[in-house]
Coordinates of C-alpha atoms in Angstrom, one line a residue:
M234 CA 0.0 0.0 0.0
P235 CA 1.4 3.5 -0.8
E236 CA 2.1 5.6 2.2
P237 CA -0.4 8.4 2.7
E238 CA 0.8 11.9 1.6
V239 CA 1.3 14.2 4.6
H240 CA 0.7 17.9 4.3
E241 CA 2.2 20.3 6.9
V242 CA -0.5 22.4 8.5
P243 CA 0.7 25.9 9.5
T244 CA 0.6 26.3 13.2
N245 CA -0.4 29.4 15.0
E246 CA 2.9 29.7 16.7
P247 CA 4.8 32.9 15.6
V248 CA 8.1 32.3 13.9
A249 CA 10.8 34.9 14.2
V250 CA 12.2 36.2 10.9
S251 CA 16.0 36.6 10.8
W252 CA 18.8 37.5 8.4
D253 CA 19.6 35.1 5.5
G254 CA 22.8 33.8 7.1
P255 CA 25.8 35.7 8.4
D256 CA 26.6 37.3 5.0
D257 CA 23.1 38.6 4.3
P258 CA 23.8 41.8 2.2
H259 CA 20.6 43.4 3.7
N260 CA 22.2 43.3 7.2
P261 CA 23.7 46.8 7.8
Q262 CA 26.7 45.1 9.4
N263 CA 27.5 43.6 6.0
F264 CA 27.3 46.8 4.0
S265 CA 30.5 47.5 2.0
N266 CA 33.1 49.7 3.7
S267 CA 32.6 52.4 1.1
K268 CA 28.8 52.5 1.9
K269 CA 29.6 52.5 5.6
W270 CA 31.9 55.5 5.2
V271 CA 29.3 57.4 3.2
I272 CA 26.8 56.8 6.0
T273 CA 29.4 58.0 8.5
A274 CA 30.0 61.1 6.3
V275 CA 26.2 61.8 6.4
C276 CA 26.2 61.6 10.2
C277 CA 29.2 63.9 10.5
A278 CA 27.8 66.5 8.0
L279 CA 24.4 66.6 9.8
T280 CA 26.2 66.9 13.2
V281 CA 28.4 69.7 12.0
N282 CA 25.4 71.5 10.6
A283 CA 23.3 71.1 13.8
T284 CA 26.0 72.3 16.1
F285 CA 27.1 75.1 13.7
A286 CA 23.5 76.6 13.9
S287 CA 23.7 76.6 17.7
S288 CA 26.6 79.1 17.8
A289 CA 26.5 80.9 14.4
P290 CA 24.3 83.8 15.6
S291 CA 26.3 84.4 18.8
L292 CA 28.4 87.1 17.3
A293 CA 25.5 88.8 15.5
G294 CA 23.9 89.8 18.8
D295 CA 24.6 93.5 18.2
R296 CA 22.7 93.4 14.9
L297 CA 19.7 91.9 16.7
I298 CA 19.9 94.5 19.5
A299 CA 19.9 97.3 16.9
R300 CA 17.1 95.8 14.8
F301 CA 14.7 94.9 17.5
N302 CA 15.8 97.4 20.3
I303 CA 16.3 94.6 22.8
S304 CA 18.8 94.2 25.7
E305 CA 22.0 92.1 25.5
E306 CA 20.4 89.5 27.9
V307 CA 17.5 89.0 25.4
S308 CA 19.9 88.6 22.5
D309 CA 21.7 85.9 24.4
L310 CA 18.4 83.9 24.4
V311 CA 19.0 83.2 20.7
T312 CA 21.7 80.7 21.7
A313 CA 20.1 79.6 25.0
L314 CA 16.7 78.8 23.5
F315 CA 18.2 76.8 20.6
L316 CA 20.0 74.7 23.3
M317 CA 16.7 74.4 25.2
G318 CA 15.3 72.9 22.1
Y319 CA 17.9 70.2 22.4
V320 CA 16.2 69.3 25.7
L321 CA 12.8 68.7 24.0
G322 CA 13.9 67.0 20.9
P323 CA 15.5 63.8 22.3
V324 CA 12.1 62.8 23.8
F325 CA 11.0 62.0 20.2
W326 CA 14.2 61.3 18.2
G327 CA 16.1 58.8 20.4
S328 CA 13.6 56.1 21.1
G329 CA 11.5 57.2 18.0
S330 CA 14.4 56.0 15.8
E331 CA 14.3 52.7 17.6
M332 CA 10.6 52.3 16.9
F333 CA 10.2 53.7 13.3
G334 CA 13.7 53.6 11.9
R335 CA 16.7 55.9 11.9
R336 CA 16.2 57.3 8.3
Y337 CA 12.5 58.1 8.7
V338 CA 12.9 60.0 11.9
L339 CA 16.1 61.8 10.9
L340 CA 14.8 63.1 7.6
I341 CA 11.5 64.4 9.1
A342 CA 13.6 66.3 11.7
M343 CA 16.1 67.7 9.3
C344 CA 13.5 68.9 6.7
S345 CA 11.5 70.6 9.5
Y346 CA 14.7 72.2 10.9
T347 CA 15.6 73.6 7.4
I348 CA 12.2 75.1 6.8
L349 CA 12.1 76.9 10.1
F350 CA 15.0 79.1 9.0
V351 CA 12.6 80.8 6.6
G352 CA 10.5 82.0 9.5
Q353 CA 13.6 83.3 11.4
G354 CA 14.9 85.2 8.4
V355 CA 11.6 87.0 7.7
A356 CA 10.7 87.6 11.3
T357 CA 9.4 91.1 12.1
N358 CA 9.8 90.8 15.9
I359 CA 12.2 89.2 18.4
Q360 CA 9.5 86.9 19.8
T361 CA 9.2 85.1 16.5
V362 CA 12.9 84.7 16.2
L363 CA 13.2 83.2 19.7
I364 CA 10.2 80.9 19.4
L365 CA 11.5 79.5 16.1
R366 CA 15.0 79.2 17.4
F367 CA 13.6 76.9 20.2
F368 CA 11.8 74.7 17.7
S369 CA 14.9 74.7 15.4
G370 CA 16.9 73.3 18.3
A371 CA 14.3 70.6 19.0
F372 CA 14.6 69.4 15.4
A373 CA 18.4 70.0 15.0
V374 CA 19.3 67.7 17.9
A375 CA 18.1 64.6 15.9
P376 CA 21.5 63.8 14.3
L377 CA 23.2 64.2 17.7
I378 CA 20.8 61.6 19.1
T379 CA 20.5 59.1 16.3
S380 CA 24.1 59.2 14.8
G381 CA 25.5 57.1 17.7
G382 CA 22.9 54.4 17.0
I383 CA 23.5 54.5 13.2
L384 CA 27.2 54.0 13.7
A385 CA 26.5 51.1 16.0
D386 CA 24.1 49.7 13.4
V387 CA 26.6 49.5 10.6
W388 CA 30.1 49.2 12.2
N389 CA 31.5 46.4 14.2
A390 CA 33.8 47.2 17.1
Q391 CA 36.8 47.4 14.9
G392 CA 35.5 50.1 12.7
R393 CA 33.2 51.8 15.2
G394 CA 36.1 53.4 17.1
Y395 CA 37.3 55.2 14.0
A396 CA 33.8 56.3 13.0
T397 CA 32.8 57.4 16.4
S398 CA 36.0 59.4 16.8
L399 CA 35.2 61.3 13.6
F400 CA 31.6 61.9 14.7
G401 CA 32.6 63.1 18.1
G402 CA 35.1 65.5 16.6
C403 CA 32.3 67.0 14.5
V404 CA 30.2 67.7 17.6
F405 CA 32.7 70.4 18.4
L406 CA 33.8 71.4 14.9
G407 CA 30.4 72.8 14.3
P408 CA 30.3 75.2 17.3
S409 CA 33.8 76.4 16.5
L410 CA 32.9 77.2 12.9
G411 CA 29.7 79.0 13.8
P412 CA 31.3 82.1 15.3
L413 CA 33.9 82.1 12.6
V414 CA 31.3 82.3 9.8
G415 CA 28.9 84.4 11.9
G416 CA 31.6 87.0 12.6
F417 CA 32.2 87.6 8.9
V418 CA 28.5 87.9 8.2
A419 CA 27.8 90.2 11.1
A420 CA 30.8 92.4 10.2
D421 CA 29.7 93.0 6.6
P422 CA 27.6 96.2 6.5
R423 CA 26.2 95.1 3.1
L424 CA 24.4 92.2 4.7
G425 CA 21.3 92.5 6.9
W426 CA 20.9 91.0 10.3
E427 CA 18.9 88.1 8.8
W428 CA 21.7 86.9 6.5
I429 CA 23.1 84.6 9.2
Y430 CA 19.8 82.7 9.1
W431 CA 19.9 82.4 5.3
V432 CA 23.5 81.1 5.5
M433 CA 22.3 78.5 8.0
M434 CA 19.3 77.6 5.9
I435 CA 21.5 77.0 2.8
F436 CA 23.9 74.8 4.8
A437 CA 21.1 72.9 6.4
G438 CA 19.4 72.3 3.0
A439 CA 22.6 71.0 1.4
C440 CA 23.2 68.6 4.3
T441 CA 19.6 67.4 4.3
L442 CA 19.7 66.7 0.6
F443 CA 22.9 64.7 1.2
A444 CA 21.1 62.6 3.8
I445 CA 18.0 62.1 1.5
V446 CA 20.3 60.7 -1.2
C447 CA 22.9 58.8 0.7
L448 CA 21.4 57.6 4.0
P449 CA 19.6 54.2 3.9
E450 CA 17.7 52.6 6.8
T451 CA 20.2 51.0 9.2
Y452 CA 18.3 49.8 12.2
G453 CA 18.2 46.0 12.1
P454 CA 14.9 45.4 13.9
V455 CA 13.0 47.8 11.6
L456 CA 14.6 46.2 8.5
L457 CA 13.6 42.7 9.8
T458 CA 10.1 44.0 10.3
R459 CA 9.9 45.2 6.7
K460 CA 11.2 41.8 5.6
A461 CA 8.5 40.0 7.6
V462 CA 5.8 42.2 6.1
R463 CA 7.1 41.6 2.6
L464 CA 7.2 37.8 3.1
R465 CA 3.7 37.7 4.5
K466 CA 2.5 39.7 1.6
E467 CA 4.2 37.4 -1.0
D468 CA 2.8 34.2 0.6
P469 CA 0.0 35.0 3.0
I470 CA -0.7 31.3 3.9
T471 CA 2.8 29.9 4.3
N472 CA 4.3 33.0 6.0
R473 CA 1.2 34.0 8.0
N474 CA 3.0 33.3 11.3
L475 CA 6.3 35.0 10.3
F476 CA 6.9 38.0 12.5
S477 CA 9.9 40.0 13.6
D478 CA 10.8 40.5 17.2
H479 CA 10.2 44.2 16.7
E480 CA 6.5 43.5 15.8
K481 CA 6.0 41.7 19.1
L482 CA 6.8 44.8 21.1
D483 CA 3.9 46.4 23.0
S484 CA 2.3 48.8 20.6
S485 CA -0.3 50.2 23.0
P486 CA 0.0 53.9 24.1
H487 CA 1.6 52.7 27.4
G488 CA 4.1 50.6 25.5
I489 CA 5.1 53.4 23.1
L490 CA 5.5 55.8 26.0
E491 CA 7.5 53.3 27.9
R492 CA 10.0 53.0 25.0
T493 CA 10.0 56.7 23.9
L494 CA 9.7 58.8 27.0
Y495 CA 10.2 56.6 30.1
R496 CA 13.2 54.4 29.0
P497 CA 15.8 57.1 28.6
W498 CA 15.0 58.4 32.1
K499 CA 14.9 54.9 33.6
M500 CA 18.3 54.4 32.2
M501 CA 19.5 57.7 33.6
A502 CA 18.0 56.9 37.1
K503 CA 19.3 53.3 37.2
E504 CA 22.7 53.5 35.5
P505 CA 25.4 55.2 37.6
I506 CA 27.8 55.2 34.7
L507 CA 25.3 57.1 32.5
M508 CA 24.4 59.5 35.3
L509 CA 28.0 60.5 36.3
I510 CA 29.1 60.7 32.6
T511 CA 26.1 63.0 31.9
V512 CA 27.1 65.3 34.9
Y513 CA 30.6 65.6 33.6
M514 CA 29.6 66.1 29.9
S515 CA 27.0 68.7 31.0
V516 CA 29.6 70.9 32.7
V517 CA 32.0 70.5 29.8
Y518 CA 29.2 71.4 27.3
G519 CA 28.4 74.5 29.4
I520 CA 32.0 75.6 29.4
L521 CA 32.0 75.4 25.6
Y522 CA 29.0 77.7 25.2
A523 CA 30.3 79.9 28.0
L524 CA 33.4 80.6 25.8
F525 CA 31.2 82.2 23.2
E526 CA 30.2 84.8 25.7
A527 CA 33.6 85.0 27.4
F528 CA 35.7 85.6 24.3
P529 CA 34.2 89.1 23.7
V530 CA 35.1 90.1 27.3
I531 CA 38.7 88.7 26.9
F532 CA 39.5 89.9 23.3
I533 CA 37.1 92.7 22.4
E534 CA 36.8 94.5 25.7
T535 CA 40.3 93.9 26.9
R536 CA 42.3 94.0 23.6
G537 CA 40.0 95.9 21.2
F538 CA 39.5 93.1 18.7
T539 CA 36.9 93.4 16.0
I540 CA 34.1 90.9 15.7
T541 CA 35.8 89.3 12.7
Q542 CA 39.1 89.0 14.5
Q543 CA 37.4 87.4 17.5
G544 CA 35.6 85.0 15.2
L545 CA 38.9 83.9 13.8
L546 CA 40.0 82.9 17.4
F547 CA 37.5 80.1 17.3
I548 CA 39.8 78.4 14.8
G549 CA 41.7 77.4 17.9
I550 CA 38.8 75.3 19.1
G551 CA 38.5 73.7 15.7
I552 CA 42.2 72.9 15.6
G553 CA 41.9 71.3 19.0
S554 CA 39.0 69.2 17.7
V555 CA 41.1 68.0 14.7
L556 CA 44.0 67.1 17.0
T557 CA 41.7 65.2 19.2
T558 CA 40.4 63.2 16.2
F559 CA 44.0 62.1 15.4
M560 CA 44.5 61.1 19.0
N561 CA 41.3 59.1 19.0
L562 CA 42.2 57.4 15.8
Y563 CA 45.5 56.3 17.4
F564 CA 43.8 54.9 20.4
A565 CA 41.2 53.2 18.2
K566 CA 44.0 51.5 16.3
Q567 CA 45.4 50.2 19.6
V568 CA 42.0 48.8 20.6
N569 CA 41.6 47.1 17.2
K570 CA 44.7 45.0 17.8
I571 CA 43.0 43.1 20.6
I572 CA 39.5 42.9 19.1
P573 CA 40.1 39.3 17.8
K574 CA 40.9 38.2 21.3
W575 CA 37.7 39.7 22.6
K576 CA 35.6 38.2 19.7
G577 CA 34.5 41.7 18.5
F578 CA 33.5 43.1 21.9
P579 CA 36.5 44.6 23.7
P580 CA 35.9 46.2 27.1
A581 CA 34.2 49.6 26.8
E582 CA 36.6 51.1 29.3
L583 CA 39.4 51.0 26.7
R584 CA 37.6 53.9 25.0
L585 CA 38.4 56.2 28.0
Y586 CA 42.0 57.1 27.3
S587 CA 41.2 60.3 25.5
A588 CA 38.8 61.4 28.3
M589 CA 41.5 60.9 30.9
I590 CA 43.9 63.0 28.9
G591 CA 41.3 65.6 28.1
S592 CA 40.2 66.0 31.8
V593 CA 43.7 67.1 32.7
M594 CA 44.1 69.4 29.7
L595 CA 40.8 71.2 30.4
V596 CA 42.0 72.2 33.9
I597 CA 45.3 73.5 32.5
G598 CA 43.7 75.2 29.5
S599 CA 41.1 77.0 31.7
F600 CA 43.8 78.4 34.0
W601 CA 45.9 79.4 31.0
L602 CA 43.1 81.2 29.3
G603 CA 42.0 83.1 32.4
W604 CA 45.4 84.3 33.7
T605 CA 46.9 85.3 30.4
G606 CA 43.7 86.7 29.0
N607 CA 43.2 89.0 32.0
Y608 CA 46.1 91.3 31.2
A609 CA 46.2 93.4 28.0
S610 CA 50.0 93.5 28.3
V611 CA 50.2 89.8 27.5
P612 CA 50.4 89.2 23.7
W613 CA 47.0 88.1 22.3
Y614 CA 48.4 84.9 20.9
V615 CA 49.3 83.6 24.4
P616 CA 45.6 83.2 25.5
G617 CA 44.9 82.4 21.8
I618 CA 47.0 79.3 21.9
S619 CA 45.2 78.2 25.1
T620 CA 42.0 77.9 23.0
V621 CA 43.7 75.0 21.1
F622 CA 44.2 73.2 24.5
V623 CA 40.7 73.9 25.7
G624 CA 39.2 72.8 22.3
M625 CA 41.2 69.6 22.3
A626 CA 40.3 68.9 25.9
I627 CA 36.6 69.4 25.4
S628 CA 36.5 67.4 22.2
A629 CA 38.6 64.6 23.8
I630 CA 36.3 64.3 26.8
F631 CA 33.2 64.3 24.6
T632 CA 34.3 61.9 21.9
S633 CA 35.7 59.5 24.4
L634 CA 32.6 59.4 26.6
I635 CA 30.2 59.3 23.6
T636 CA 32.1 56.2 22.3
Y637 CA 32.0 54.7 25.8
I638 CA 28.2 55.2 26.0
V639 CA 27.8 53.6 22.5
D640 CA 30.0 50.6 23.3
T641 CA 28.3 50.1 26.7
Y642 CA 24.7 50.2 25.6
L643 CA 25.0 49.2 21.9
L644 CA 21.4 48.9 20.5
L645 CA 20.1 51.1 23.3
A646 CA 22.7 53.7 22.7
A647 CA 20.1 56.1 21.2
S648 CA 18.0 56.0 24.3
A649 CA 21.1 56.6 26.5
L650 CA 22.3 59.5 24.4
A651 CA 18.8 60.9 24.5
S652 CA 18.7 61.5 28.2
N653 CA 22.3 62.5 28.2
T654 CA 21.7 65.1 25.5
M655 CA 18.7 66.5 27.2
I656 CA 20.4 67.2 30.5
R657 CA 23.7 68.5 29.0
S658 CA 21.8 70.8 26.6
L659 CA 19.8 72.2 29.5
V660 CA 23.0 73.0 31.4
G661 CA 24.6 74.3 28.2
S662 CA 21.7 76.7 27.6
V663 CA 22.0 78.2 31.1
F664 CA 25.8 79.0 31.0
P665 CA 25.6 81.8 28.3
L666 CA 23.0 83.6 30.4
F667 CA 25.4 84.4 33.3
T668 CA 28.9 84.1 31.7
V669 CA 29.3 87.8 30.9
Q670 CA 28.1 88.9 34.3
M671 CA 30.4 86.4 36.0
Y672 CA 33.5 87.6 34.0
H673 CA 32.6 91.2 34.7
N674 CA 32.1 90.7 38.4
L675 CA 34.9 88.2 39.2
G676 CA 37.3 89.3 36.6
I677 CA 38.7 87.2 33.7
N678 CA 41.3 85.5 35.8
W679 CA 39.1 84.4 38.7
A680 CA 36.1 83.5 36.6
S681 CA 38.3 81.2 34.6
T682 CA 39.8 79.9 37.8
L683 CA 36.3 79.0 39.0
I684 CA 35.7 77.0 35.8
A685 CA 39.1 75.3 36.2
L686 CA 38.4 74.3 39.8
I687 CA 35.0 72.8 38.8
S688 CA 36.8 70.9 36.0
L689 CA 39.4 69.7 38.5
L690 CA 36.6 68.4 40.8
L691 CA 35.1 66.3 38.0
A692 CA 38.4 65.3 36.4
P693 CA 38.6 61.9 38.3
I694 CA 35.4 60.6 36.7
P695 CA 37.0 59.0 33.6
F696 CA 39.8 57.5 35.7
L697 CA 37.3 56.0 38.1
F698 CA 35.3 54.4 35.3
F699 CA 38.5 53.1 33.7
K700 CA 39.2 51.2 36.9
Y701 CA 35.8 50.3 38.2
G702 CA 33.6 50.6 35.1
A703 CA 33.4 46.8 34.3
R704 CA 32.5 46.0 37.9
I705 CA 29.7 48.6 37.8
R706 CA 28.4 47.4 34.3
Q707 CA 27.9 43.8 35.4
H708 CA 25.0 45.0 37.6
S709 CA 23.4 47.0 34.7
Q710 CA 19.9 46.3 33.6
F711 CA 20.5 47.8 30.1
A712 CA 24.1 47.1 29.2
P713 CA 24.6 43.7 27.4
C714 CA 28.1 43.4 28.9
L715 CA 29.2 41.0 26.2
D716 CA 32.9 41.6 27.0
L717 CA 32.4 40.4 30.6
K718 CA 31.0 37.1 29.3
I719 CA 33.8 36.8 26.8
A720 CA 36.3 37.6 29.6
K721 CA 34.9 34.7 31.6
Q722 CA 35.4 32.4 28.6
I723 CA 39.0 33.6 28.1
Q724 CA 39.7 33.0 31.8
E725 CA 38.3 29.4 31.5
Q726 CA 40.4 28.7 28.4
E727 CA 43.5 30.0 30.1
E728 CA 42.8 27.8 33.2
V729 CA 42.4 24.8 30.9
Q730 CA 45.6 25.6 29.1
V731 CA 47.5 25.9 32.4
R732 CA 46.2 22.5 33.5
I733 CA 47.3 20.9 30.3
E734 CA 50.8 22.4 30.6
T735 CA 51.2 21.3 34.2
H736 CA 50.3 17.7 33.2

């Protein structure tokens, strides 16, 4: 008798969709190196643009004062409210990119950010300028939040150190270019007060177009969701139970709020590493934006510099950022040598070398700037050179700690960076509001000394995490700690090898 033919009956059990093997070309980790570098270039361009816009109008304050008949304190709000927007934006962009995809969220934010410059350029009152600056900051912060996640999506540990070093350098290259360009625009009598906003709009539009053309979706869970939807559509019967893990997440309003609004703050409250790093980065960020208000006191009031000449001094901050990038690339190369031993996941603490160097340089640079900048008899280039040290220190601390956050939290890096950015932006927005008064009341030397002493108080943080970070991470609820598991395997292998040799 012939055996009866058996037909498989699809079950109701959901089946998780996955990549088509380790070499699946649709997996962002398998993109070609050229494509990965183009994606990295997009992240860097958008980051430079967003941070450029934060500082570009800082030297055009006198033009605003003359146009709208406002006080100097109100003109300072142009920078402060933009940074306040950085506090609102991460609520949406960080976890939103982990729900709907990096590209979708980033392009919506950048297009909106570019359009808002039109309103700022044609504004007829200061209220309109300030309100639109706030919302511009809320949209502009998107690349600062999502870029860390994008780089973690496409690069393995070996390439991520190089890419994140470049990205971190761009975080400070933008603010140093802003006053440089803004100074020339503000000093040109042929250009109206609004031209700095047209320059920012043109730059933003070019960068947004670059992203539209060259940035694909990189978030793996979203790509797998699209694959599951496509397979179910192609064969509704056979693939009806095929789902991605991303689709299984709670899509109720509570579930969405949990991932978008609550998770970044839960991480901040429960992760001592993230909390202390955020405190340190907030102070450093505040110091950066305080410099935009302190430079006119040091160089215009004390030495009689013009706006254009003062803007050129921000080249020192840019040079420091470039030098930091080379330093970070060197350390990334050293880490890459041991990546095979750690199976692609070296200890995150190896990313802290630049922060440890930068923490010392920031103290030295702050003292140097204050005590040489206080006396007009000291040649201008002496405090001018100190800006290279300060720029290098700030950039080194930031790039190192951002890389540390990305390597620690990996797929949840965007949520970690969201709460981090919100707090440091809030602190950064406050510093410009009292910097001029502080330098006038305390004097250039003692005001800079106060900044140096605060930097000295916080300087041990990267050293402490370098020594105790792994021990703290093993109790984390959000860090995968793959290196700790690999370290245990390495230890077991070494013990086996020792037993073999002894016998």
